[in-house]
Structures are given as structure tokens and as C-alpha cells.
mmCIF file with all atom_site columns, C-alpha atoms in Angstrom:
data_model
loop_
_atom_site.group_PDB
_atom_site.id
_atom_site.type_symbol
_atom_site.label_atom_id
_atom_site.label_alt_id
_atom_site.label_comp_id
_atom_site.label_asym_id
_atom_site.label_entity_id
_atom_site.label_seq_id
_atom_site.pdbx_PDB_ins_code
_atom_site.Cartn_x
_atom_site.Cartn_y
_atom_site.Cartn_z
_atom_site.occupancy
_atom_site.B_iso_or_equiv
_atom_site.pdbx_formal_charge
_atom_site.auth_seq_id
_atom_site.auth_comp_id
_atom_site.auth_asym_id
_atom_site.auth_atom_id
_atom_site.pdbx_PDB_model_num
ATOM 1   C CA . MET M 1 1   ? 10.031  30.868  -30.127 1.00 80.00 ? 1   MET M CA 1
ATOM 2   C CA . PRO M 1 2   ? 8.258   27.683  -31.303 1.00 88.00 ? 2   PRO M CA 1
ATOM 3   C CA . LYS M 1 3   ? 4.498   27.430  -31.088 1.00 91.00 ? 3   LYS M CA 1
ATOM 4   C CA . ARG M 1 4   ? 3.067   25.090  -28.470 1.00 96.00 ? 4   ARG M CA 1
ATOM 5   C CA . VAL M 1 5   ? 1.055   22.117  -29.723 1.00 98.00 ? 5   VAL M CA 1
ATOM 6   C CA . LEU M 1 6   ? -1.351  20.281  -27.397 1.00 98.00 ? 6   LEU M CA 1
ATOM 7   C CA . THR M 1 7   ? -3.656  17.278  -27.773 1.00 98.00 ? 7   THR M CA 1
ATOM 8   C CA . GLY M 1 8   ? -7.108  17.215  -26.227 1.00 98.00 ? 8   GLY M CA 1
ATOM 9   C CA . THR M 1 9   ? -10.768 16.300  -26.536 1.00 98.00 ? 9   THR M CA 1
ATOM 10  C CA . VAL M 1 10  ? -13.456 18.576  -27.967 1.00 98.00 ? 10  VAL M CA 1
ATOM 11  C CA . VAL M 1 11  ? -16.005 19.203  -25.198 1.00 98.00 ? 11  VAL M CA 1
ATOM 12  C CA . SER M 1 12  ? -18.137 21.813  -26.990 1.00 97.00 ? 12  SER M CA 1
ATOM 13  C CA . ASP M 1 13  ? -18.741 22.793  -30.617 1.00 96.00 ? 13  ASP M CA 1
ATOM 14  C CA . LYS M 1 14  ? -21.809 24.991  -30.145 1.00 97.00 ? 14  LYS M CA 1
ATOM 15  C CA . THR M 1 15  ? -20.272 28.322  -31.150 1.00 96.00 ? 15  THR M CA 1
ATOM 16  C CA . ASP M 1 16  ? -19.583 29.302  -34.761 1.00 97.00 ? 16  ASP M CA 1
ATOM 17  C CA . LYS M 1 17  ? -15.987 28.615  -35.893 1.00 97.00 ? 17  LYS M CA 1
ATOM 18  C CA . THR M 1 18  ? -14.935 27.801  -32.319 1.00 98.00 ? 18  THR M CA 1
ATOM 19  C CA . VAL M 1 19  ? -14.456 24.604  -30.343 1.00 98.00 ? 19  VAL M CA 1
ATOM 20  C CA . VAL M 1 20  ? -13.622 24.156  -26.673 1.00 98.00 ? 20  VAL M CA 1
ATOM 21  C CA . VAL M 1 21  ? -10.861 21.596  -26.156 1.00 98.00 ? 21  VAL M CA 1
ATOM 22  C CA . ARG M 1 22  ? -10.068 19.974  -22.793 1.00 98.00 ? 22  ARG M CA 1
ATOM 23  C CA . VAL M 1 23  ? -6.385  19.114  -22.382 1.00 98.00 ? 23  VAL M CA 1
ATOM 24  C CA . GLU M 1 24  ? -5.468  16.731  -19.568 1.00 98.00 ? 24  GLU M CA 1
ATOM 25  C CA . ARG M 1 25  ? -2.062  16.488  -17.958 1.00 98.00 ? 25  ARG M CA 1
ATOM 26  C CA . ARG M 1 26  ? -0.752  14.233  -15.224 1.00 98.00 ? 26  ARG M CA 1
ATOM 27  C CA . VAL M 1 27  ? 1.068   15.713  -12.247 1.00 98.00 ? 27  VAL M CA 1
ATOM 28  C CA . LYS M 1 28  ? 2.540   14.283  -9.091  1.00 98.00 ? 28  LYS M CA 1
ATOM 29  C CA . HIS M 1 29  ? 1.018   15.516  -5.829  1.00 98.00 ? 29  HIS M CA 1
ATOM 30  C CA . PRO M 1 30  ? 3.709   17.514  -4.009  1.00 98.00 ? 30  PRO M CA 1
ATOM 31  C CA . LEU M 1 31  ? 3.169   15.893  -0.594  1.00 98.00 ? 31  LEU M CA 1
ATOM 32  C CA . TYR M 1 32  ? 1.619   12.483  -1.180  1.00 98.00 ? 32  TYR M CA 1
ATOM 33  C CA . GLY M 1 33  ? 3.271   11.601  -4.480  1.00 98.00 ? 33  GLY M CA 1
ATOM 34  C CA . LYS M 1 34  ? 0.100   10.268  -6.092  1.00 98.00 ? 34  LYS M CA 1
ATOM 35  C CA . ILE M 1 35  ? -0.248  10.887  -9.840  1.00 98.00 ? 35  ILE M CA 1
ATOM 36  C CA . ILE M 1 36  ? -3.384  12.962  -10.447 1.00 98.00 ? 36  ILE M CA 1
ATOM 37  C CA . LYS M 1 37  ? -5.033  14.370  -13.568 1.00 98.00 ? 37  LYS M CA 1
ATOM 38  C CA . ARG M 1 38  ? -5.392  18.094  -14.080 1.00 98.00 ? 38  ARG M CA 1
ATOM 39  C CA . SER M 1 39  ? -7.289  19.545  -17.021 1.00 98.00 ? 39  SER M CA 1
ATOM 40  C CA . LYS M 1 40  ? -7.665  22.917  -18.666 1.00 98.00 ? 40  LYS M CA 1
ATOM 41  C CA . LYS M 1 41  ? -10.055 24.117  -21.370 1.00 98.00 ? 41  LYS M CA 1
ATOM 42  C CA . TYR M 1 42  ? -8.865  26.065  -24.406 1.00 98.00 ? 42  TYR M CA 1
ATOM 43  C CA . HIS M 1 43  ? -11.022 27.890  -26.959 1.00 98.00 ? 43  HIS M CA 1
ATOM 44  C CA . ALA M 1 44  ? -9.674  27.066  -30.416 1.00 98.00 ? 44  ALA M CA 1
ATOM 45  C CA . HIS M 1 45  ? -10.494 28.383  -33.887 1.00 98.00 ? 45  HIS M CA 1
ATOM 46  C CA . ASP M 1 46  ? -12.263 25.905  -36.199 1.00 97.00 ? 46  ASP M CA 1
ATOM 47  C CA . GLU M 1 47  ? -12.688 27.679  -39.547 1.00 95.00 ? 47  GLU M CA 1
ATOM 48  C CA . GLY M 1 48  ? -14.853 25.057  -41.258 1.00 94.00 ? 48  GLY M CA 1
ATOM 49  C CA . ASN M 1 49  ? -16.914 23.913  -38.248 1.00 95.00 ? 49  ASN M CA 1
ATOM 50  C CA . GLU M 1 50  ? -15.707 20.371  -39.007 1.00 96.00 ? 50  GLU M CA 1
ATOM 51  C CA . TYR M 1 51  ? -14.815 19.087  -35.522 1.00 97.00 ? 51  TYR M CA 1
ATOM 52  C CA . ARG M 1 52  ? -17.490 17.583  -33.278 1.00 96.00 ? 52  ARG M CA 1
ATOM 53  C CA . GLU M 1 53  ? -17.835 16.942  -29.573 1.00 97.00 ? 53  GLU M CA 1
ATOM 54  C CA . GLY M 1 54  ? -15.904 13.886  -28.388 1.00 96.00 ? 54  GLY M CA 1
ATOM 55  C CA . GLU M 1 55  ? -13.211 13.953  -31.093 1.00 97.00 ? 55  GLU M CA 1
ATOM 56  C CA . THR M 1 56  ? -9.531  14.042  -30.161 1.00 98.00 ? 56  THR M CA 1
ATOM 57  C CA . VAL M 1 57  ? -7.730  16.948  -31.845 1.00 98.00 ? 57  VAL M CA 1
ATOM 58  C CA . ARG M 1 58  ? -4.379  18.743  -31.880 1.00 98.00 ? 58  ARG M CA 1
ATOM 59  C CA . ILE M 1 59  ? -4.332  22.499  -31.278 1.00 98.00 ? 59  ILE M CA 1
ATOM 60  C CA . GLU M 1 60  ? -1.571  25.027  -31.918 1.00 98.00 ? 60  GLU M CA 1
ATOM 61  C CA . GLU M 1 61  ? -0.924  28.339  -30.224 1.00 98.00 ? 61  GLU M CA 1
ATOM 62  C CA . THR M 1 62  ? -1.396  31.404  -32.441 1.00 97.00 ? 62  THR M CA 1
ATOM 63  C CA . ARG M 1 63  ? -1.934  35.146  -32.256 1.00 97.00 ? 63  ARG M CA 1
ATOM 64  C CA . PRO M 1 64  ? -5.001  36.313  -30.314 1.00 97.00 ? 64  PRO M CA 1
ATOM 65  C CA . LEU M 1 65  ? -8.077  35.875  -32.498 1.00 97.00 ? 65  LEU M CA 1
ATOM 66  C CA . SER M 1 66  ? -10.571 37.142  -29.902 1.00 97.00 ? 66  SER M CA 1
ATOM 67  C CA . LYS M 1 67  ? -10.849 37.706  -26.171 1.00 97.00 ? 67  LYS M CA 1
ATOM 68  C CA . LEU M 1 68  ? -10.663 33.964  -25.454 1.00 97.00 ? 68  LEU M CA 1
ATOM 69  C CA . LYS M 1 69  ? -9.267  32.359  -28.638 1.00 98.00 ? 69  LYS M CA 1
ATOM 70  C CA . THR M 1 70  ? -5.490  32.087  -28.980 1.00 98.00 ? 70  THR M CA 1
ATOM 71  C CA . TRP M 1 71  ? -5.381  28.535  -30.391 1.00 98.00 ? 71  TRP M CA 1
ATOM 72  C CA . THR M 1 72  ? -6.237  26.979  -33.759 1.00 98.00 ? 72  THR M CA 1
ATOM 73  C CA . VAL M 1 73  ? -7.154  23.363  -34.512 1.00 98.00 ? 73  VAL M CA 1
ATOM 74  C CA . LEU M 1 74  ? -4.506  21.515  -36.541 1.00 96.00 ? 74  LEU M CA 1
ATOM 75  C CA . GLY M 1 75  ? -6.423  18.294  -37.135 1.00 96.00 ? 75  GLY M CA 1
ATOM 76  C CA . ARG M 1 76  ? -7.826  15.062  -35.754 1.00 96.00 ? 76  ARG M CA 1
ATOM 77  C CA . VAL M 1 77  ? -5.768  12.478  -33.937 1.00 94.00 ? 77  VAL M CA 1
ATOM 78  C CA . ASP M 1 78  ? -6.396  8.875   -35.048 1.00 85.00 ? 78  ASP M CA 1
ATOM 79  C CA . THR M 1 79  ? -6.877  7.105   -31.731 1.00 71.00 ? 79  THR M CA 1
ATOM 80  C CA . HIS M 1 80  ? -8.949  4.240   -33.147 1.00 65.00 ? 80  HIS M CA 1
ATOM 81  C CA . ALA M 1 81  ? -6.674  3.341   -36.081 1.00 60.00 ? 81  ALA M CA 1
ATOM 82  C CA . THR M 1 82  ? -3.807  1.903   -34.035 1.00 52.00 ? 82  THR M CA 1
ATOM 83  C CA . PRO M 1 83  ? -5.745  -0.652  -31.936 1.00 48.00 ? 83  PRO M CA 1
ATOM 84  C CA . ASP M 1 84  ? -7.636  -1.976  -34.998 1.00 49.00 ? 84  ASP M CA 1
ATOM 85  C CA . SER M 1 85  ? -4.472  -2.680  -36.968 1.00 50.00 ? 85  SER M CA 1
ATOM 86  C CA . THR M 1 86  ? -2.886  -4.563  -34.070 1.00 50.00 ? 86  THR M CA 1
ATOM 87  C CA . ALA M 1 87  ? -6.093  -6.531  -33.466 1.00 52.00 ? 87  ALA M CA 1
ATOM 88  C CA . GLU M 1 88  ? -6.221  -7.600  -37.123 1.00 55.00 ? 88  GLU M CA 1
ATOM 89  C CA . ALA M 1 89  ? -2.615  -8.738  -36.945 1.00 52.00 ? 89  ALA M CA 1
ATOM 90  C CA . LYS M 1 90  ? -3.380  -10.922 -33.921 1.00 54.00 ? 90  LYS M CA 1
ATOM 91  C CA . LYS M 1 91  ? -6.462  -12.646 -35.382 1.00 55.00 ? 91  LYS M CA 1
ATOM 92  C CA . PRO M 1 92  ? -4.613  -14.788 -37.999 1.00 55.00 ? 92  PRO M CA 1
ATOM 93  C CA . ALA M 1 93  ? -2.109  -15.891 -35.356 1.00 53.00 ? 93  ALA M CA 1
ATOM 94  C CA . LYS M 1 94  ? -4.938  -17.242 -33.201 1.00 53.00 ? 94  LYS M CA 1
ATOM 95  C CA . ALA M 1 95  ? -6.410  -19.073 -36.193 1.00 53.00 ? 95  ALA M CA 1
ATOM 96  C CA . LYS M 1 96  ? -3.076  -20.783 -36.875 1.00 55.00 ? 96  LYS M CA 1
ATOM 97  C CA . LYS M 1 97  ? -2.787  -21.948 -33.286 1.00 55.00 ? 97  LYS M CA 1
ATOM 98  C CA . SER M 1 98  ? -6.258  -23.497 -33.338 1.00 55.00 ? 98  SER M CA 1
ATOM 99  C CA . ALA M 1 99  ? -5.552  -25.201 -36.693 1.00 54.00 ? 99  ALA M CA 1
ATOM 100 C CA . ASP M 1 100 ? -2.272  -26.613 -35.348 1.00 57.00 ? 100 ASP M CA 1
ATOM 101 C CA . ALA M 1 101 ? -4.038  -27.868 -32.232 1.00 56.00 ? 101 ALA M CA 1
ATOM 102 C CA . GLU M 1 102 ? -6.672  -29.726 -34.295 1.00 59.00 ? 102 GLU M CA 1
ATOM 103 C CA . ALA M 1 103 ? -4.154  -31.341 -36.657 1.00 58.00 ? 103 ALA M CA 1
ATOM 104 C CA . PRO M 1 104 ? -2.422  -33.573 -34.048 1.00 59.00 ? 104 PRO M CA 1
ATOM 105 C CA . GLU M 1 105 ? -5.805  -34.753 -32.772 1.00 60.00 ? 105 GLU M CA 1
ATOM 106 C CA . ALA M 1 106 ? -6.826  -35.753 -36.304 1.00 57.00 ? 106 ALA M CA 1
ATOM 107 C CA . GLU M 1 107 ? -3.571  -37.679 -36.801 1.00 61.00 ? 107 GLU M CA 1
ATOM 108 C CA . THR M 1 108 ? -4.018  -39.602 -33.559 1.00 61.00 ? 108 THR M CA 1
ATOM 109 C CA . ALA M 1 109 ? -7.622  -40.469 -34.474 1.00 62.00 ? 109 ALA M CA 1
ATOM 110 C CA . GLU M 1 110 ? -6.500  -41.938 -37.821 1.00 64.00 ? 110 GLU M CA 1
ATOM 111 C CA . ALA M 1 111 ? -3.783  -44.051 -36.214 1.00 55.00 ? 111 ALA M CA 1
#
């Protein structure tokens, strides 16, 4: 059977070699149909104590490591890398539009 992999946010890193990860899921209310968020906390093994509170990480199910820990941290998820690259791609396009808008005005002023 394949191991489950979840993505969540580290909410605590106070214990040695352990982080607590909150995983949110969206469910539909059975009667009213509204989409609501449900969350669950998982204790995950962090061998090098390298993950800090607030980081988004991926965790994988594993054999029981202690009474509470049955997950290990796979790594960080780059949530900030994607928006930056798209923002940089949009900036030159805006500069071209403003340069094109100024050029016709300059031509009409000369004529």
C-alpha cells in the first residue's frame, strides 16, 4: 500500500526532533452545502531540527516512531517562489505598455 503524503503548516517546533504540522482540508457541509475548512494536527519526525514554525512542509506516513509520531517530514514546499516569478514576468510587459503610450504623444508634439 502506498504511503500517504500530506502538505501542511508547522505550528510548533519546540520539541527535539519533532514538529507539529497542521493539515487543512475543505469539506462540504452535509446539510447546508457550504464549503468549510477542517484541520488536523500531526506530529512528524524532524531529524535535523531544521523546520521552523510557519513553514509549509510535506509529511509522509511511516512506521510508528513513538506514541504520537507516525509521520516524517519530507521537505519544504516553495509557496513564495511561484508568485515572484510570475510578478517578474509581468513587470517588463507593463514597462513596454507605458513606453508605447509615451511614444505617440512625443510624435504628435513634434508634428
